[in-house]
Amino acid sequence: MIAHRFKYSCPRSAEEAAAELAQMEGEETAIISGGTWVVPEMSHHLRRPKLVIDLKLAGLAGVSAEADAVVIGPATTYTQLAHSKHTPNFLKKVVAGITGGSQIRNRGTIGGSACYANPASDIPGALVTMKASLHLRAHSSTRIVEAADFFLDANVTLLEPDEILESISIPSTNDENLFSYAKFKTAQGSWPIVTIGCIASEDGVARRVIVGGAGAIPFAVDLDGQESEDEVLQRVHAAMRQPWSDVFATADTRRHIAGVMTQRAVREIAAAKNGEKS
Amino acid sequence: MTQTIAPTQSANYVGTSERKHNGEKFLRGEMVYIDDIRIPGMHFAGIVRSPHPHARIKSVDLSKASVAEGVIFVLSGAEAAKHTDPIPHFIDPEAFGGKTTDVRCLAVDKVVYVGEPVAAIVARTRQDAEAAVELVDVEYEILPFVIDGEESLQPDAPRIYEHWDDNKIISIPFISGDTEAVFAQAEHILEDELKIQRYSTQPIEPRGYVAVYDSRESSYTFYGACQNPHPLRWVLSHTLRVSENDVRVIAPTVGGAFGLKMHGHPEEPLTCILSKLSGKPVKWIEDRTETMLVGAREQMHRFKVSFTSAGKITALKDHFVANVGALGAPPGWGMVFLSGLAFPTGYKIAATDVLATVVASNKSPWNAARGYGKEATALVMERIIDLVARDLGMDPLEVRRVNLIESHEFPYKTAGGLNIDSGDYHAALDKAVEMIGLPALRAEQEELRKDNRYLGIGFAFELTPESGDIPGTLVGGFDTSTVKMDPSGKVTVLTGVTTPGGGNDTSILQIVSDQVGIEISDARIIQGDTLLTPYGFGNYSGRSMVTGGNAAYLAAKDIRAKLLIIASRLLETDESDIDLRAGWARSLSNPDKAIKISEIAYTVYTLAFATATGVEPPLESTRVYQPENIQHTPDAEGKINIYPTYSNAVHVAVVEVDADTGHVKVRRFGTVHDAGTIINPRFVEGQMEGATAMGIGAALMEHSIHDPATGHLSTNRFKTYLMPRASDVPMFESVHQVTPSPYTALGTKGAGEAGVGGAQAAVTNAVHDALAPLGVTIRQMPLNPQNVLHAIITRETGKQA
Ligand SMILES: Cc1cc2nc3c(=O)[nH]c(=O)nc-3n(C[C@H](O)[C@H](O)[C@H](O)COP(=O)(O)OP(=O)(O)OC[C@H]3O[C@@H](n4cnc5c(N)ncnc54)[C@H](O)[C@@H]3O)c2cc1C
């Protein structure tokens, strides 16, 4: 149960939210998008914000199609992503595998997952796989960063304390390409130990595989499609620079499984390509 | 008075899968659980818990908390000790020759585990109480700590209790024959080890209590999500320094228990004393992170067996160590005693040398957990059988057949002194082989191996001694039921056994309804109130039907006898000619002659000096049931038998292991279960299915992990303490086998604990069967990807595990 008292605000726009943040000057503040991370943490007394800024009325939910990108509001829930016709195919697949039941899918948001940067979550790896760019807003400035640069460490992103994530744009260029997404986990309800995302190049080759969960942040494995299975393993092991371990698996185990799962993703894409031809 | 009636519908309830008599109320959310109880003026308790695994308490400053919003009362450990005595142990190790220590509702001088209660708050709301908890300043002097069981046994380990000369609570030997002599002559010898992880039980409803102190009567009413209201009353009265008849314990509907809600928890007397000292009714509801603190089951086994080339096991040695955490007052540590006693389960092994060592550490205390230690024995024995088979290149089923007790050998006295009632283990094994379709599976296994896919089939036999009575403790092996029929012919059953949700209440009503010939909807049952029900021990050890059920049967038979006398007078026919069924007494020879049971009842109460002369009113009977076969007087070898009944089962698991990642998928799971006479097949299956799911969780994922650096529990939420979901387990296939117990009135055996160890063992054996081509032995449970992969990799590279 949340035991401490706090101020609650419900800004009407991203700019209003950023303006409120700017005034907090070092005081603990929590932004709530769906609240599925923040509220339990407050209930467990792990977080005691003085101010809670709820984004629900800030107009930050929704998926829209632009000329060469799909723009997703950070407060878009998994259910909304699943239902929108603009949601990229790859992301649809990711969303279909979100656990936690309707409670989480109806409340949890893409932006909340991105900003929390939990190593085992789906969204950080998915954003990197889709080469998403993130639009960040402070009171008097905005900037755009690539998903691949946004994640710095477990639960650490480029976001400054006075910044909010305002939108996510995903280039629509590869949306028709072959792709694969897989999670490796101990049980249905558990955090993945490894997630593997790959959107193949236009010619149907797995050139860039994104490994999530295995390390502190998602990382890319670059391939040319000519590697032997052993070489794929070596690439994965070399690419994993920020090891991560938790109660489910040590860093060594994660590295091993990441290698196996990457091999499988490459094989899956190749099989799909061959299937298409025949 | 006779009248013509339509032929009655069959109302023979026993043996049918009657639905839960109050199931609809459960579905509608109308049952009253502990958190639904609200008393006028009720306040809420907040508990300050130790953040350190081992520390001396230098001072407790409650001044800020005492003036915080909503706070009406604060309590330190030192102050609590002035008003309470130590909590009596459910089973005191000292009584068995071990060491003991005082356990108090709030720590006084030092804390010995993270989460130990140190101080308490009473506030207007739960929110105020939780906020005030944060304002309590406790100054600690941090002491070195130990959380590993074997490290704790080392002479230089931090001493958890200063008045002990080491951290060992007790070592209990179970010895039969001369194992060393047998080993010296043995054809084959095998040695190995198996580490069973710490894991727990997680009922959907956590613990919770509401205490109401009545200052005029100097008495307590205590509502608790608990399993054993009467024994808890004794504990509360001793801790709170009031007489036992000044405490009333009421257990409302309980949302699962599994042993976790057996008593001895500090919060039980704490809520009471907070109510007395604050002058308000006080509620405390456990948070899931607190539920997760309670541990169980962690054991390190090192075993050695000798056997012949024909697979006959000739001697078994297993010296194992159980890390029970800090010594708590609940019956947790007693599980280790049972693990030792249950060897060698249903196998005929003449020479056994089992030594159960119980060691304390700075983890949080254990409580009882479904299986009560016998699940560990099942796992270890079944691994031994499969290891022997592997060593000899024999079929593990054959090794089981060579060693299992045969049906003509019952009653069978085990090396540990248990007297096994009845069974047909060989038939159960055959049924399991048939139900799973073994030959087809073996063929599929061979096919898949060609593609480097690893299918495995594992069997496990499980013996579950149930309904125990531990001498000198309030772990009683008998129980009492009252059956009352009122002048309207409606029945009220009051019984000392309680239900954690499994349905023993409905089953008892089935027995009673059949005996007195009424519709089950005309009977109600009251459990879990020390003021209303006869003295009883509540639920544990698969005992409720064996004791409370049989007691209700005897009491109902008394009523039946009276009903038959009156019916025979009114129907003018012999008692033997009368059938009681569905609310009617009817002549069997002349079915047109019938009378309502309610009229007979009314006759007993209203014509006591006329028609009912000689039939003692009222229609009430209280009977106790003490099963046969419990033997507390030591035999020639000094052994006692604490269990009357021995349900048994054969489990079979089919798994597929991904050898590249260590992931295990359970494809099928089947059980052949013998719980003696079955009152309600669906409830027995429900118990087995739940226990099986628990066993699969135990085999594959459940693990309470403490951070070695801080002593904190890392797995304190369902996101980190993994339990199987519906999608993680297959549809359960089950077959009943019935060999009635000769030692209980209805032939019932316990049902409820069986399944945990059997399922855990079958899955573990199946994983090894799957990985047989790789020659892998996994020595660390659970079989999660981490441990399976580690075993595969270290095996492949020849690295030391
Ligand atoms: C039972 C359960 C199952 C789950 N299953 C999955 C799963 O399968 N896969 C998965 O990936 N995750 C899962 N999650 C994790 C998580 O809840 C979701 O990923 C969710 O999307 C988080 O979003 P939210 O909006 O609820 O986060 P919030 O709690 O609202 O926010 C999370 C963090 O992001 C910050 N934040 C939010 N929005 C912004 C913004 N616009 N700008 C700046 N900062 C912001 C918040 O301040 C906070 O620190 C699960 C959680 C639970 C409880």
mmCIF file of N, CA and C in Angstrom, chain B residues 442 445 449 453-458 655-659 664 763-776:
data_model
loop_
_atom_site.group_PDB
_atom_site.id
_atom_site.type_symbol
_atom_site.label_atom_id
_atom_site.label_comp_id
_atom_site.label_asym_id
_atom_site.label_seq_id
_atom_site.Cartn_x
_atom_site.Cartn_y
_atom_site.Cartn_z
ATOM 1 N N ARG B 442 8.330 -44.786 -26.157
ATOM 2 C CA ARG B 442 9.744 -45.177 -26.344
ATOM 3 C C ARG B 442 10.121 -45.107 -27.828
ATOM 4 N N GLN B 445 10.511 -41.532 -28.724
ATOM 5 C CA GLN B 445 11.763 -41.037 -28.140
ATOM 6 C C GLN B 445 12.949 -41.356 -29.057
ATOM 7 N N ARG B 449 15.276 -38.631 -31.124
ATOM 8 C CA ARG B 449 16.716 -38.519 -30.829
ATOM 9 C C ARG B 449 17.543 -38.386 -32.095
ATOM 10 N N ARG B 453 16.425 -34.277 -30.675
ATOM 11 C CA ARG B 453 15.367 -33.815 -29.773
ATOM 12 C C ARG B 453 15.270 -34.813 -28.637
ATOM 13 N N TYR B 454 15.096 -34.277 -27.430
ATOM 14 C CA TYR B 454 15.252 -35.123 -26.254
ATOM 15 C C TYR B 454 13.937 -35.286 -25.495
ATOM 16 N N LEU B 455 13.274 -36.378 -25.776
ATOM 17 C CA LEU B 455 12.036 -36.720 -25.082
ATOM 18 C C LEU B 455 12.403 -37.639 -23.917
ATOM 19 N N GLY B 456 11.752 -37.450 -22.789
ATOM 20 C CA GLY B 456 12.064 -38.302 -21.645
ATOM 21 C C GLY B 456 10.809 -38.758 -20.936
ATOM 22 N N ILE B 457 10.863 -39.983 -20.415
ATOM 23 C CA ILE B 457 9.737 -40.519 -19.661
ATOM 24 C C ILE B 457 10.266 -40.887 -18.280
ATOM 25 N N GLY B 458 9.629 -40.371 -17.253
ATOM 26 C CA GLY B 458 10.112 -40.647 -15.898
ATOM 27 C C GLY B 458 8.994 -41.174 -15.019
ATOM 28 N N VAL B 655 8.476 -35.501 -20.729
ATOM 29 C CA VAL B 655 9.007 -34.146 -20.918
ATOM 30 C C VAL B 655 9.810 -34.074 -22.209
ATOM 31 N N GLU B 656 9.982 -32.861 -22.685
ATOM 32 C CA GLU B 656 10.943 -32.660 -23.763
ATOM 33 C C GLU B 656 11.947 -31.610 -23.290
ATOM 34 N N VAL B 657 13.207 -31.942 -23.419
ATOM 35 C CA VAL B 657 14.255 -31.036 -22.971
ATOM 36 C C VAL B 657 14.960 -30.446 -24.189
ATOM 37 N N ASP B 658 15.102 -29.134 -24.160
ATOM 38 C CA ASP B 658 15.875 -28.460 -25.190
ATOM 39 C C ASP B 658 17.330 -28.451 -24.703
ATOM 40 N N ALA B 659 18.124 -29.344 -25.250
ATOM 41 C CA ALA B 659 19.470 -29.530 -24.709
ATOM 42 C C ALA B 659 20.386 -28.342 -25.002
ATOM 43 N N VAL B 664 12.881 -27.125 -20.121
ATOM 44 C CA VAL B 664 12.117 -28.368 -19.991
ATOM 45 C C VAL B 664 10.640 -28.063 -20.206
ATOM 46 N N VAL B 763 9.168 -35.884 -12.820
ATOM 47 C CA VAL B 763 9.700 -34.914 -13.787
ATOM 48 C C VAL B 763 11.232 -34.976 -13.796
ATOM 49 N N THR B 764 11.820 -35.061 -12.617
ATOM 50 C CA THR B 764 13.287 -35.104 -12.524
ATOM 51 C C THR B 764 13.825 -36.356 -13.220
ATOM 52 N N ASN B 765 13.164 -37.471 -12.994
ATOM 53 C CA ASN B 765 13.597 -38.696 -13.674
ATOM 54 C C ASN B 765 13.387 -38.590 -15.184
ATOM 55 N N ALA B 766 12.300 -37.955 -15.591
ATOM 56 C CA ALA B 766 12.029 -37.816 -17.028
ATOM 57 C C ALA B 766 13.105 -36.954 -17.695
ATOM 58 N N VAL B 767 13.510 -35.894 -17.021
ATOM 59 C CA VAL B 767 14.553 -35.028 -17.589
ATOM 60 C C VAL B 767 15.851 -35.829 -17.758
ATOM 61 N N HIS B 768 16.166 -36.638 -16.762
ATOM 62 C CA HIS B 768 17.376 -37.462 -16.884
ATOM 63 C C HIS B 768 17.231 -38.519 -17.973
ATOM 64 N N ASP B 769 16.032 -39.070 -18.094
ATOM 65 C CA ASP B 769 15.792 -40.046 -19.158
ATOM 66 C C ASP B 769 15.971 -39.374 -20.522
ATOM 67 N N ALA B 770 15.470 -38.133 -20.626
ATOM 68 C CA ALA B 770 15.598 -37.409 -21.892
ATOM 69 C C ALA B 770 17.070 -37.195 -22.230
ATOM 70 N N LEU B 771 17.839 -36.819 -21.228
ATOM 71 C CA LEU B 771 19.237 -36.453 -21.472
ATOM 72 C C LEU B 771 20.182 -37.658 -21.378
ATOM 73 N N ALA B 772 19.604 -38.860 -21.290
ATOM 74 C CA ALA B 772 20.440 -40.060 -21.144
ATOM 75 C C ALA B 772 21.532 -40.149 -22.219
ATOM 76 N N PRO B 773 21.231 -39.813 -23.475
ATOM 77 C CA PRO B 773 22.309 -39.921 -24.475
ATOM 78 C C PRO B 773 23.495 -39.015 -24.165
ATOM 79 N N LEU B 774 23.242 -37.961 -23.394
ATOM 80 C CA LEU B 774 24.348 -37.055 -23.050
ATOM 81 C C LEU B 774 24.998 -37.438 -21.726
ATOM 82 N N GLY B 775 24.407 -38.397 -21.031
ATOM 83 C CA GLY B 775 24.991 -38.862 -19.765
ATOM 84 C C GLY B 775 25.059 -37.787 -18.705
ATOM 85 N N VAL B 776 23.966 -37.048 -18.569
ATOM 86 C CA VAL B 776 23.970 -35.908 -17.647
ATOM 87 C C VAL B 776 23.357 -36.280 -16.302
#
